[in-house]
PDB file of C-alpha atoms and ligand atoms in Angstrom:
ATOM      1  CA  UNK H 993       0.000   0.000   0.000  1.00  0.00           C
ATOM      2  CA  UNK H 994       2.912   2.854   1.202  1.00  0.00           C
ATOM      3  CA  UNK H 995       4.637   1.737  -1.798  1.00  0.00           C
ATOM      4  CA  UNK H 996       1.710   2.536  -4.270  1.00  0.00           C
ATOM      5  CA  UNK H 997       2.866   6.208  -5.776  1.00  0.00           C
ATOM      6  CA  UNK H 998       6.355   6.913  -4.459  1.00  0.00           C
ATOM      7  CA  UNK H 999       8.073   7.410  -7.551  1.00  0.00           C
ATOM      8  CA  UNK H1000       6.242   9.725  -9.580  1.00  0.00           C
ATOM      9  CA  UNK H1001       5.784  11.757  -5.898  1.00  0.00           C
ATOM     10  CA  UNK H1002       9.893  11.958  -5.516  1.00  0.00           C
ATOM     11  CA  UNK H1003      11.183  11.510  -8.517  1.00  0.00           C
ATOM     12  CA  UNK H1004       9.285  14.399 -10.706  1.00  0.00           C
ATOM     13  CA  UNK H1005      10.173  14.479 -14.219  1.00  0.00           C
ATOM     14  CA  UNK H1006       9.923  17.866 -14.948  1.00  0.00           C
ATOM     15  CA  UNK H1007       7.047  18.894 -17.631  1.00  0.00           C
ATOM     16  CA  UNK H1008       7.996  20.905 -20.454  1.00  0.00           C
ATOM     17  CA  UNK H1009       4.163  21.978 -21.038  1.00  0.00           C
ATOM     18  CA  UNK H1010       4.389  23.285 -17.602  1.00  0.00           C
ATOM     19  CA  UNK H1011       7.576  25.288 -18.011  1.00  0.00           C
ATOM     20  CA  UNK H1012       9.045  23.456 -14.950  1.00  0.00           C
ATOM     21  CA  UNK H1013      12.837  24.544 -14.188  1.00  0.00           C
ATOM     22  CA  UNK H1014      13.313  24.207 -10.457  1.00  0.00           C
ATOM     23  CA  UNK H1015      15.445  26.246  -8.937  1.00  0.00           C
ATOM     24  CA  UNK H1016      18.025  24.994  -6.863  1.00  0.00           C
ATOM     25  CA  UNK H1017      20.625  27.987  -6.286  1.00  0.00           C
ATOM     26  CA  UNK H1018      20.204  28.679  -2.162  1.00  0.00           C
ATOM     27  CA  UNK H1019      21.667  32.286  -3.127  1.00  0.00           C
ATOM     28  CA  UNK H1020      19.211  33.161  -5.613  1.00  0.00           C
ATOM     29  CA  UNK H1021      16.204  31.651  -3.799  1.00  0.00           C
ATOM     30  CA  UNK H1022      17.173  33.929  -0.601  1.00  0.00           C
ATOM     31  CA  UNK H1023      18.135  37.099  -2.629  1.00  0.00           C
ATOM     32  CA  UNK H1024      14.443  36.851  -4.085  1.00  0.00           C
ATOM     33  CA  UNK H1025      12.731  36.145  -0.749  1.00  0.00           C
ATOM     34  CA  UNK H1026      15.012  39.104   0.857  1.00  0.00           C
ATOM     35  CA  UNK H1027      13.745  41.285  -1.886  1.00  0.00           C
ATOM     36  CA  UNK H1028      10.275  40.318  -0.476  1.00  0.00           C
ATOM     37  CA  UNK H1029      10.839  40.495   3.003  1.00  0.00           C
ATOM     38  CA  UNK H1030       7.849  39.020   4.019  1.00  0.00           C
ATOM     39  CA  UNK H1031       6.557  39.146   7.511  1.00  0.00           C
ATOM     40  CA  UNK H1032       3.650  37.696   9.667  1.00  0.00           C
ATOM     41  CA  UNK H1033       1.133  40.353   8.989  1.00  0.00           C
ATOM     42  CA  UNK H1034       1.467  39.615   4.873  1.00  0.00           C
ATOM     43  CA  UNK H1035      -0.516  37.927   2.701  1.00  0.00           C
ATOM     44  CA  UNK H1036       1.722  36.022  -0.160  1.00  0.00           C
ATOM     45  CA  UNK H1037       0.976  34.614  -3.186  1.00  0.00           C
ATOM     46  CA  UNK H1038       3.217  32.291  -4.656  1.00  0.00           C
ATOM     47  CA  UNK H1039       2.495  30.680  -8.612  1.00  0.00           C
ATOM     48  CA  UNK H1040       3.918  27.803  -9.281  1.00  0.00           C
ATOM     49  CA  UNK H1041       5.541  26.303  -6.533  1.00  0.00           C
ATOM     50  CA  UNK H1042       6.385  22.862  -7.831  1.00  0.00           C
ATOM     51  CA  UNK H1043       8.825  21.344  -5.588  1.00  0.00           C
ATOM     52  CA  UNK H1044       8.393  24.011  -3.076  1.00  0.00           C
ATOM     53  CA  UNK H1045      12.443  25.915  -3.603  1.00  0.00           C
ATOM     54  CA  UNK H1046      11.074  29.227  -2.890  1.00  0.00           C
ATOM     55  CA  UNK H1047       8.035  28.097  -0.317  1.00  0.00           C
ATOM     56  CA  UNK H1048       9.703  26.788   2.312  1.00  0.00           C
ATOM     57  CA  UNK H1049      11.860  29.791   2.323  1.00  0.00           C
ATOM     58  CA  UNK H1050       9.425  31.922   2.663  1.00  0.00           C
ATOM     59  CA  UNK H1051       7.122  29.702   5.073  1.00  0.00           C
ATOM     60  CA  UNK H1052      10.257  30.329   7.706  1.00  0.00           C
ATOM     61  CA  UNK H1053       8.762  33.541   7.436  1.00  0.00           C
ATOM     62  CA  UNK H1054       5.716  32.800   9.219  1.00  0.00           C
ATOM     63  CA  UNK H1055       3.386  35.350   6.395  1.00  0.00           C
ATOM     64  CA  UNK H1056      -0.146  33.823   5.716  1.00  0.00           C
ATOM     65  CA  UNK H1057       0.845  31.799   2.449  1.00  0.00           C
ATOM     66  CA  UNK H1058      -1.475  30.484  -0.541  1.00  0.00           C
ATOM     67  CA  UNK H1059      -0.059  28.752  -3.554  1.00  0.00           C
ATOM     68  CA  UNK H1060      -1.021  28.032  -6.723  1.00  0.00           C
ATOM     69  CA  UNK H1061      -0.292  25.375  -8.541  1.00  0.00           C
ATOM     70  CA  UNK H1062      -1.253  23.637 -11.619  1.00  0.00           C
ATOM     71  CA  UNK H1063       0.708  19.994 -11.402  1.00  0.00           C
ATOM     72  CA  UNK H1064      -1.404  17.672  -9.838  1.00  0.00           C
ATOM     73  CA  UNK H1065       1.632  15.502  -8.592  1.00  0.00           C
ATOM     74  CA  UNK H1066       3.512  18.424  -7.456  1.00  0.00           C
ATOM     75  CA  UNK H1067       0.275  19.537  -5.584  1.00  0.00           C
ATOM     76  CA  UNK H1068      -0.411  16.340  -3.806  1.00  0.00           C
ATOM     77  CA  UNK H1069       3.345  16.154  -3.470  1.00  0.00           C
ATOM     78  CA  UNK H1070       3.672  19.872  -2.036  1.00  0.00           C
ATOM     79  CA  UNK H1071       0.553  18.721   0.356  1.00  0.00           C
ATOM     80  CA  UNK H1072       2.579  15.917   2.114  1.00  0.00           C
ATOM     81  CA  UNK H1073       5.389  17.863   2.633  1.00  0.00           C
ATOM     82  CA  UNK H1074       3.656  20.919   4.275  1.00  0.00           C
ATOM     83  CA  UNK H1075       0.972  18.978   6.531  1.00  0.00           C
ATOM     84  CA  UNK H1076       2.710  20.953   9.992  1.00  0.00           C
ATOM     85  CA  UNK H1077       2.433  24.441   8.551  1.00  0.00           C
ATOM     86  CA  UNK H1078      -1.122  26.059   9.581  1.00  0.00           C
ATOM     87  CA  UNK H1079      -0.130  29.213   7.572  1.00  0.00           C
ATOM     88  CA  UNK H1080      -0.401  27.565   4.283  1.00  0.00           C
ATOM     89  CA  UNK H1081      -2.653  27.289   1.613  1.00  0.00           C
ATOM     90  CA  UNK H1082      -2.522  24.861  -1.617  1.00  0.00           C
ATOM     91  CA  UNK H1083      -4.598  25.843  -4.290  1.00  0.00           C
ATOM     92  CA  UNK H1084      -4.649  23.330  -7.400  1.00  0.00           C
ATOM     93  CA  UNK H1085      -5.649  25.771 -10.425  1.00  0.00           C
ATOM     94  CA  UNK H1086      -4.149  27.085 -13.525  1.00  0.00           C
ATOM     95  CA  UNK H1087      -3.250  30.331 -12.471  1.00  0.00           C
ATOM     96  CA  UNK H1088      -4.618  32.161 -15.985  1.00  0.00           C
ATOM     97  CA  UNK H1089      -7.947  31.343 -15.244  1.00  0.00           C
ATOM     98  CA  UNK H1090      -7.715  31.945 -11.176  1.00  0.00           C
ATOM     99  CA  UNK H1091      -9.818  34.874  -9.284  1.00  0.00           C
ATOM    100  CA  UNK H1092      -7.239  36.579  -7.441  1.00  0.00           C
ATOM    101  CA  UNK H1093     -10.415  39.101  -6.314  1.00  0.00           C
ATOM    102  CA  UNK H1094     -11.158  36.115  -3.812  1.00  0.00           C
ATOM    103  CA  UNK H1095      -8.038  36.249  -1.958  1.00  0.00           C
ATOM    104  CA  UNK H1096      -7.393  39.021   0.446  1.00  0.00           C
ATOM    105  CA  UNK H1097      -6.131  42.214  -0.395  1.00  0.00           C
ATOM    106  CA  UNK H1098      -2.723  44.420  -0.156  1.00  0.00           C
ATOM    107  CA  UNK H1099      -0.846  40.670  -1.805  1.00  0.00           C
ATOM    108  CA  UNK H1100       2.171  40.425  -2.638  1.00  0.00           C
ATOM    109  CA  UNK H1101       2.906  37.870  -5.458  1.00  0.00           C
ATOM    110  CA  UNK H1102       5.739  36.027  -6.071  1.00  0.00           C
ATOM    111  CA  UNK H1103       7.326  32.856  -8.218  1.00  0.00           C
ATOM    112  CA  UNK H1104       9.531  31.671 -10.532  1.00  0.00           C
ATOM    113  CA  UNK H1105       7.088  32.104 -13.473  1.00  0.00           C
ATOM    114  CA  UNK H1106       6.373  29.502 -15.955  1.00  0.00           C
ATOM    115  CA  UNK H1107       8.213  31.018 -19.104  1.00  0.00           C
ATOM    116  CA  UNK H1108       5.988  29.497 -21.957  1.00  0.00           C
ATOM    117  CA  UNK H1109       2.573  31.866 -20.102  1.00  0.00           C
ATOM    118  CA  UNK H1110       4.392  34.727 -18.544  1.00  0.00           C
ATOM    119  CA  UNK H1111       3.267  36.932 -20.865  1.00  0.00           C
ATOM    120  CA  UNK H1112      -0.431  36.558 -20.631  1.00  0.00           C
ATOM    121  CA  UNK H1113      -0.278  35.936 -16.819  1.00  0.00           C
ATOM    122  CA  UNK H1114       1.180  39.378 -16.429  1.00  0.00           C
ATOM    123  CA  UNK H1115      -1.765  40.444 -18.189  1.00  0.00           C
ATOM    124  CA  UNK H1116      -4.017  38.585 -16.315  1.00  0.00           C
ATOM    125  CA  UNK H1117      -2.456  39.537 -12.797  1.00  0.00           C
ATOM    126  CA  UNK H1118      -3.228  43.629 -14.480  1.00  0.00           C
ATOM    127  CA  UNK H1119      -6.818  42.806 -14.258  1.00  0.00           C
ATOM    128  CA  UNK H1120      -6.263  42.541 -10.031  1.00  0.00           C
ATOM    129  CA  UNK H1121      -3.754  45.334 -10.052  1.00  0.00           C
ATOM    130  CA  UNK H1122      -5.894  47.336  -6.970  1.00  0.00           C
ATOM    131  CA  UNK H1123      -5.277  44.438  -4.591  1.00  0.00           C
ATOM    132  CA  UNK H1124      -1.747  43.843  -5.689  1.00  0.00           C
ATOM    133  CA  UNK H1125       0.913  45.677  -2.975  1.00  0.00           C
ATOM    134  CA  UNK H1126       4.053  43.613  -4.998  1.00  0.00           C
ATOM    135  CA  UNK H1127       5.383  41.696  -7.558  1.00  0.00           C
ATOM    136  CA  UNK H1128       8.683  39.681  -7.719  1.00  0.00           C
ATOM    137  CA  UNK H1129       9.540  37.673 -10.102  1.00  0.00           C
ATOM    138  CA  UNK H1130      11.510  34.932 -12.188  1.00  0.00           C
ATOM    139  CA  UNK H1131      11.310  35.709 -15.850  1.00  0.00           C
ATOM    140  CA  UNK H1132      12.866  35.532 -18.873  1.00  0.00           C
ATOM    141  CA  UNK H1133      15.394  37.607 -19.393  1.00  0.00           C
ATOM    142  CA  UNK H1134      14.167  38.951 -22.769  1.00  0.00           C
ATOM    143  CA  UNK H1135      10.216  39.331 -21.063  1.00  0.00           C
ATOM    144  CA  UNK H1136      11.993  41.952 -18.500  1.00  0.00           C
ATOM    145  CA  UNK H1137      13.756  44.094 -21.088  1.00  0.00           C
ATOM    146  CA  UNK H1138      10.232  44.168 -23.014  1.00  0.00           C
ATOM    147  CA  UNK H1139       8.963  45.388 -19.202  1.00  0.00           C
ATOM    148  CA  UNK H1140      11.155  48.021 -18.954  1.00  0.00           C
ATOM    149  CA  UNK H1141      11.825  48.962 -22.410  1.00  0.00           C
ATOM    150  CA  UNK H1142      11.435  52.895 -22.962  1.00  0.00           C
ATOM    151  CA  UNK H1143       9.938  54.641 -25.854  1.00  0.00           C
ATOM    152  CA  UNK H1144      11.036  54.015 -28.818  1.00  0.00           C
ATOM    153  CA  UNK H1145      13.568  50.899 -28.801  1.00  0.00           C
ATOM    154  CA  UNK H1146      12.490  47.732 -30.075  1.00  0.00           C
ATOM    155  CA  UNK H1147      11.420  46.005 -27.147  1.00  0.00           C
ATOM    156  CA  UNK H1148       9.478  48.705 -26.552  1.00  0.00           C
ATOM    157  CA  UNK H1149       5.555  47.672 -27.152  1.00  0.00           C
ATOM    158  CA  UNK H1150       2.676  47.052 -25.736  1.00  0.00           C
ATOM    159  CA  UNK H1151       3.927  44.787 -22.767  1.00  0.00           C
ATOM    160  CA  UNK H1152       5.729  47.820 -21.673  1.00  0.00           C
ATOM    161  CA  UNK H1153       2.814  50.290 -22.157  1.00  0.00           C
ATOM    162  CA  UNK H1154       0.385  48.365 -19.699  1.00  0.00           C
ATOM    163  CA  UNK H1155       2.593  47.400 -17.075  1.00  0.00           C
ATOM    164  CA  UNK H1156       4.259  50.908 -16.945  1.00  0.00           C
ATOM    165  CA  UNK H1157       1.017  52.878 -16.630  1.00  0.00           C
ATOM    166  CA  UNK H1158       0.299  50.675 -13.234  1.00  0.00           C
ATOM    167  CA  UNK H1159       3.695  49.758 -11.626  1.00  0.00           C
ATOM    168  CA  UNK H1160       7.210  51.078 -11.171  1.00  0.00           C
ATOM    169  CA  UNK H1161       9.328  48.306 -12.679  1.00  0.00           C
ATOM    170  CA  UNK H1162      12.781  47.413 -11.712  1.00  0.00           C
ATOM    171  CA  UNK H1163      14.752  44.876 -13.139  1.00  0.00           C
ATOM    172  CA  UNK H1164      16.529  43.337 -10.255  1.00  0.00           C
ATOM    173  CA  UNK H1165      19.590  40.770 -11.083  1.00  0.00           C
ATOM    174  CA  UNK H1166      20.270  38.305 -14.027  1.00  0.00           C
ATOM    175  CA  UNK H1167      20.205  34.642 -12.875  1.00  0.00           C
ATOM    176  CA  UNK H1168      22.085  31.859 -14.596  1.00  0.00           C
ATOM    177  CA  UNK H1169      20.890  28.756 -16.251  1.00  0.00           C
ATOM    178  CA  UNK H1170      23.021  26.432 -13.822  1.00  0.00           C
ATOM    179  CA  UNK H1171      20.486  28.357 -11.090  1.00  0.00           C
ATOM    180  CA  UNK H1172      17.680  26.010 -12.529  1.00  0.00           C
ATOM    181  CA  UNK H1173      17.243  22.089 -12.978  1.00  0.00           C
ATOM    182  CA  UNK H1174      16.624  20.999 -16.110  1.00  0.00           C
ATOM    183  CA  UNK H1175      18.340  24.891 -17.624  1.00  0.00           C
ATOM    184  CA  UNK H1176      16.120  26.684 -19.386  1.00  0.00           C
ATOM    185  CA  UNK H1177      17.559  27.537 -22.753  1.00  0.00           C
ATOM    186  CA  UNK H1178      16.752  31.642 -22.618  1.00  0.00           C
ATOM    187  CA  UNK H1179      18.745  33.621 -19.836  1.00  0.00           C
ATOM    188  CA  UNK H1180      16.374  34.755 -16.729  1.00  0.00           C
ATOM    189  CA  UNK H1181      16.480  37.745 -14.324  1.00  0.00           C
ATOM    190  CA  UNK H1182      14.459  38.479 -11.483  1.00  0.00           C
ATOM    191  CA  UNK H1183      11.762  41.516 -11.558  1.00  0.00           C
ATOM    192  CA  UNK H1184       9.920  43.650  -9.364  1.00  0.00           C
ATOM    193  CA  UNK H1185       6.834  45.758  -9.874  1.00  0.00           C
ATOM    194  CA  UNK H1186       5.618  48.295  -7.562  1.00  0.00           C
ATOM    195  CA  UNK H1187       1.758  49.665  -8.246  1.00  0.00           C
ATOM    196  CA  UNK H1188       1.889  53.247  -8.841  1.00  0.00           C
ATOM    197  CA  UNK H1189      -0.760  55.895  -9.420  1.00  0.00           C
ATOM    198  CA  UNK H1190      -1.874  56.284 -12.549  1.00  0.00           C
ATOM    199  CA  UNK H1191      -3.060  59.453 -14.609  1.00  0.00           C
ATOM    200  CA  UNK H1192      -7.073  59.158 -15.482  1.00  0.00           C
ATOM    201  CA  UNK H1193      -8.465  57.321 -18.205  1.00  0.00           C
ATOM    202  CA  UNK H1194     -12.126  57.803 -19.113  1.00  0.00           C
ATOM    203  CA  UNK H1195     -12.226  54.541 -20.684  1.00  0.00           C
ATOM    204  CA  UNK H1196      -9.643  52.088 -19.688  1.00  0.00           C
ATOM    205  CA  UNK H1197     -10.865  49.410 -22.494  1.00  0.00           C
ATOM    206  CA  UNK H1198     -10.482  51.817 -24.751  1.00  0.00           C
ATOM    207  CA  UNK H1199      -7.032  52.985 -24.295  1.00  0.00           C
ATOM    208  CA  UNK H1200      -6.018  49.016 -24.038  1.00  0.00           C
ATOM    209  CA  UNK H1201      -7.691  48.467 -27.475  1.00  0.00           C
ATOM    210  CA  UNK H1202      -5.801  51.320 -29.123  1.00  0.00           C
ATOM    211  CA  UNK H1203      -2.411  50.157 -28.000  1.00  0.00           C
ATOM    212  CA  UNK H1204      -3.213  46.312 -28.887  1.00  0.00           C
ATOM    213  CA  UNK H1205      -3.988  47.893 -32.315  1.00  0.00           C
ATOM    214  CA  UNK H1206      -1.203  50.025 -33.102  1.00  0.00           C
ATOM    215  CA  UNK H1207       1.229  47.416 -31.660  1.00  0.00           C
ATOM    216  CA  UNK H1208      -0.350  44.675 -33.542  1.00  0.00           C
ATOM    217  CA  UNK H1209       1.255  46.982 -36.634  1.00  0.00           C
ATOM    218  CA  UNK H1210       4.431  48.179 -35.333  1.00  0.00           C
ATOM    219  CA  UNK H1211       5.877  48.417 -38.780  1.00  0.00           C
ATOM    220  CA  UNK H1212       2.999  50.802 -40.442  1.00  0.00           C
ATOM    221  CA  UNK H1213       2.801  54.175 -39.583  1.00  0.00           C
ATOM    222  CA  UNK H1214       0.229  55.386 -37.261  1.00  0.00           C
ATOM    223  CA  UNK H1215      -2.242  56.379 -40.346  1.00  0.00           C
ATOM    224  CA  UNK H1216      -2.332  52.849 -40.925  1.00  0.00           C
ATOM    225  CA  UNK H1217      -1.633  51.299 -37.609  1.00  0.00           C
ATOM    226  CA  UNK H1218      -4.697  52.935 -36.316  1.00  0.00           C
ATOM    227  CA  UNK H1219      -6.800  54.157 -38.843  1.00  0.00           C
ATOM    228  CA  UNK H1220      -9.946  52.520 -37.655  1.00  0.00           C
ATOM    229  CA  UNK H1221      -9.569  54.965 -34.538  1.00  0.00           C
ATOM    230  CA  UNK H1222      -7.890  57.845 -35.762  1.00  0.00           C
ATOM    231  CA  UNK H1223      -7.826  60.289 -39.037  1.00  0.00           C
ATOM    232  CA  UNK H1224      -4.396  62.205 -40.056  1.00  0.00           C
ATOM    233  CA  UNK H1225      -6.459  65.148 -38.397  1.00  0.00           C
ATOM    234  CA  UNK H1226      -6.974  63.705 -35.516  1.00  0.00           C
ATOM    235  CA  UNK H1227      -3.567  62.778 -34.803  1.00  0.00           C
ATOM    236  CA  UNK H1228      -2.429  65.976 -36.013  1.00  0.00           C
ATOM    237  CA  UNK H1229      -4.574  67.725 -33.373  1.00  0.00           C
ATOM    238  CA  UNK H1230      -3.021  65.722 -30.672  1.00  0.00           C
ATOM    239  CA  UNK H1231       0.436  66.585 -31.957  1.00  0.00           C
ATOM    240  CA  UNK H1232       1.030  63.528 -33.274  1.00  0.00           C
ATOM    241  CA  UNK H1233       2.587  62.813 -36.383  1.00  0.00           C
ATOM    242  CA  UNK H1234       0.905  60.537 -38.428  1.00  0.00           C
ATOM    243  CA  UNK H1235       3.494  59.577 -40.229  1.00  0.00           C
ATOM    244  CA  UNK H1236       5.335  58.388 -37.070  1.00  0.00           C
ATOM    245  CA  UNK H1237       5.523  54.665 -35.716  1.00  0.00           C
ATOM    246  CA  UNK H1238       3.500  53.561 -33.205  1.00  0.00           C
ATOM    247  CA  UNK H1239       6.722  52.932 -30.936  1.00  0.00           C
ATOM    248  CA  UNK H1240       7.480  56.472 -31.003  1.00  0.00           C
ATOM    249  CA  UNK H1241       4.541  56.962 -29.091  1.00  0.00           C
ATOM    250  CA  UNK H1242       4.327  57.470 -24.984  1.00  0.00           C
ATOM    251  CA  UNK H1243       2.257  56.146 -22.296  1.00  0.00           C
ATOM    252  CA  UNK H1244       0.901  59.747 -22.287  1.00  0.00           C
ATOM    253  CA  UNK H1245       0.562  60.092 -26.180  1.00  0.00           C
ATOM    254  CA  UNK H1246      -1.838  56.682 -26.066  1.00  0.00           C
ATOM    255  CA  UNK H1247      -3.698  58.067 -23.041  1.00  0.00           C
ATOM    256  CA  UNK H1248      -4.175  61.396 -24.701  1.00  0.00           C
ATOM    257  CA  UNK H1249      -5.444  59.699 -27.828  1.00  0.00           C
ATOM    258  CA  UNK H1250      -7.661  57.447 -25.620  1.00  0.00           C
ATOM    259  CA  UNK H1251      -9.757  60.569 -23.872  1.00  0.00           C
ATOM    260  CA  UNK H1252      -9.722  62.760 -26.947  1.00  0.00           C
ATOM    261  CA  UNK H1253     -12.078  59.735 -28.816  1.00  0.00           C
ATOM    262  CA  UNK H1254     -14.021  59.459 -25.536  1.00  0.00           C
ATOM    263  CA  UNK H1255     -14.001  63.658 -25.350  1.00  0.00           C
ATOM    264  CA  UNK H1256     -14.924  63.228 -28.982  1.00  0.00           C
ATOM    265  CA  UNK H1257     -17.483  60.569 -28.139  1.00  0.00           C
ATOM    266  CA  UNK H1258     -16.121  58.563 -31.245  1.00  0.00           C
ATOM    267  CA  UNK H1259     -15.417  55.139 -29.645  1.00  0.00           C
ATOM    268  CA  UNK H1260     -15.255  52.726 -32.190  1.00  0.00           C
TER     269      UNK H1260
HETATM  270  N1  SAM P1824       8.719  27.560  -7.852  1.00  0.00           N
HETATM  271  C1  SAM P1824       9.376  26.343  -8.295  1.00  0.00           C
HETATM  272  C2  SAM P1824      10.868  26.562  -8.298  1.00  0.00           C
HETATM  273  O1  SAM P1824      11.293  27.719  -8.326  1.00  0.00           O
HETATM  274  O2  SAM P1824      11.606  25.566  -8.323  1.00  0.00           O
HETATM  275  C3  SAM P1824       8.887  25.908  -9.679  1.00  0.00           C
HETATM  276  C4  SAM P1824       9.076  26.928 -10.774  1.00  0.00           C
HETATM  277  S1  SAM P1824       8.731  26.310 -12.399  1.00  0.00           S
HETATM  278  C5  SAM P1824       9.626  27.452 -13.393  1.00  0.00           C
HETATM  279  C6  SAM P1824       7.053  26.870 -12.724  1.00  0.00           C
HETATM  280  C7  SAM P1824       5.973  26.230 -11.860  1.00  0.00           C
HETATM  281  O3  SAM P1824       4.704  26.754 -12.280  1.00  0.00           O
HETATM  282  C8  SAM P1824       5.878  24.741 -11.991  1.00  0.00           C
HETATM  283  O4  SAM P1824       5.699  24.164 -10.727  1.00  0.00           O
HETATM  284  C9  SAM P1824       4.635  24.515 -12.864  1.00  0.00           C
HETATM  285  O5  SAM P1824       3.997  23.274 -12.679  1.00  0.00           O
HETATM  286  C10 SAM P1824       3.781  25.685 -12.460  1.00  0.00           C
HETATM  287  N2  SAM P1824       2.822  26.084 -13.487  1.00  0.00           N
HETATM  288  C11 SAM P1824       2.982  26.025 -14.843  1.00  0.00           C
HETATM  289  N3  SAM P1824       1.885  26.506 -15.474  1.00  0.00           N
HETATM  290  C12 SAM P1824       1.013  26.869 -14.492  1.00  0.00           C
HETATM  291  C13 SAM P1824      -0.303  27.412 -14.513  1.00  0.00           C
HETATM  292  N4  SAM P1824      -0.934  27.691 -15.666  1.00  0.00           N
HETATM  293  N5  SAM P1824      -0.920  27.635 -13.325  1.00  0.00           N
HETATM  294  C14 SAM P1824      -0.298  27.363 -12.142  1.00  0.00           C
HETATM  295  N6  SAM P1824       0.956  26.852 -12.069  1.00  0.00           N
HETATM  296  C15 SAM P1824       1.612  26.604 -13.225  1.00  0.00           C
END
């Protein structure tokens, strides 16, 4: 009977379609829970915690802690192994589709991200961004630069356009593959975002809609990129050349388009 699953519980094979590189590198695992610094009054979030490298870090820390975690073996695995701590929560979920409104406010979210969905988990996690208090995390290397890119270098898009209006982003340090078990094949670095205030939108849909657009053209020039929002005159009356590319654009030049249609009450 004791002998029925105890292979596939300690012996993982790590799942590519899960983006599973564990990290085993004690200094990298404490510089990111340092960066934290989480104490008994704060609620964390960690994604992915597979084999549990950064969670029993940070459950030394006594905070209130709630995981999420798509593997079912690493969940049931993760569940054995954490029985004595009170302060912990498993969820089993796939973190794109999971409610973070029905946690408790002021989180702070960390993990060493699954590469293959950081992108649209980012995006997800900007739909919670009033409960968020802050972000660290394990990324690849060439996600953060598109994070922190400024106007008007090519990494510079749309990635950088959301996450900017709502957070202060700082890349932290570069990790190395040897860090991880299996490597991953991209170079990583760890990230943290801080929520900031952002300047008023009158339509927040809106002003998302009009980046996706002109960023889903990048090439074109903005007549083209986003003609279906925007003549030459109105561009021109924003003091925007139409003739320029939409990753000469600011944060402020999209929100400035964005209220002028809903000024204009032209939303398309
Ligand atoms: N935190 C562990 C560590 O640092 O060793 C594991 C990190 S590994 C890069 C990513 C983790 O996220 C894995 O445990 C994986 O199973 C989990 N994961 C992948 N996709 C997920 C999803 N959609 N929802 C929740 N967890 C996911």
């Amino acid at each position: 009977m004791f002998f029925q699953k105890p292979l596939s519980l300690f012996m993982h094979k790590p799942r590519k379609r899960f983006g599973q590189h564990f990290l085993h590198d004690q200094n990298i695992i404490h510089r990111m829970i340092d960066t934290l610094s989480p104490t008994s009054s704060d609620v964390i979030i960690e994604i992915g915690p597979g084999k549990g490298a950064l969670t029993f870090s940070l459950l030394m820390q006594h905070p209130n802690l709630i995981a999420i975690e798509i593997d079912r073996d690493l969940v049931e695995r993760l569940m054995r192994m954490t029985k004595s701590y009170s302060n912990f929560t498993l969820i089993q979920s796939d973190v794109l589709n999971f409610d973070f409104s029905t946690l408790p406010p002021n989180q702070k979210i960390i993990g060493n991200l699954p590469y293959n969905i950081s992108t649209p988990l980012l995006f997800h996690l900007l739909e919670y961004k009033n409960s968020i208090r802050e972000l660290i995390f394990m990324l690849q290397k060439e996600v953060v630069e598109r994070m922190c890119a400024e106007v008007n270098t090519p990494d510079y898009g749309r990635l950088s356009i959301m996450l900017q209006r709502d957070f202060e982003i700082e890349s932290l340090f570069d990790v190395p593959n040897t860090a991880f078990d299996p490597p991953p094949q991209v170079e990583s670095a760890v990230v943290r975002l801080m929520p900031k205030s952002a300047t008023k939108l009158l339509d927040y849909t809106l002003f998302s809609d009009i980046v996706r657009e002109a960023f889903q053209y990048r090439r074109k020039t903005l007549r083209h990129a986003l003609g279906r929002f925007f003549s030459e005159a109105d561009l021109e009356k924003n003091g925007i050349s139409s003739k320029s590319r939409p990753a000469e654009l600011t944060l402020h030049d999209f929100e400035k388009l964005a209220n002028y249609l809903v000024t204009e009450q032209r939303h398309v």
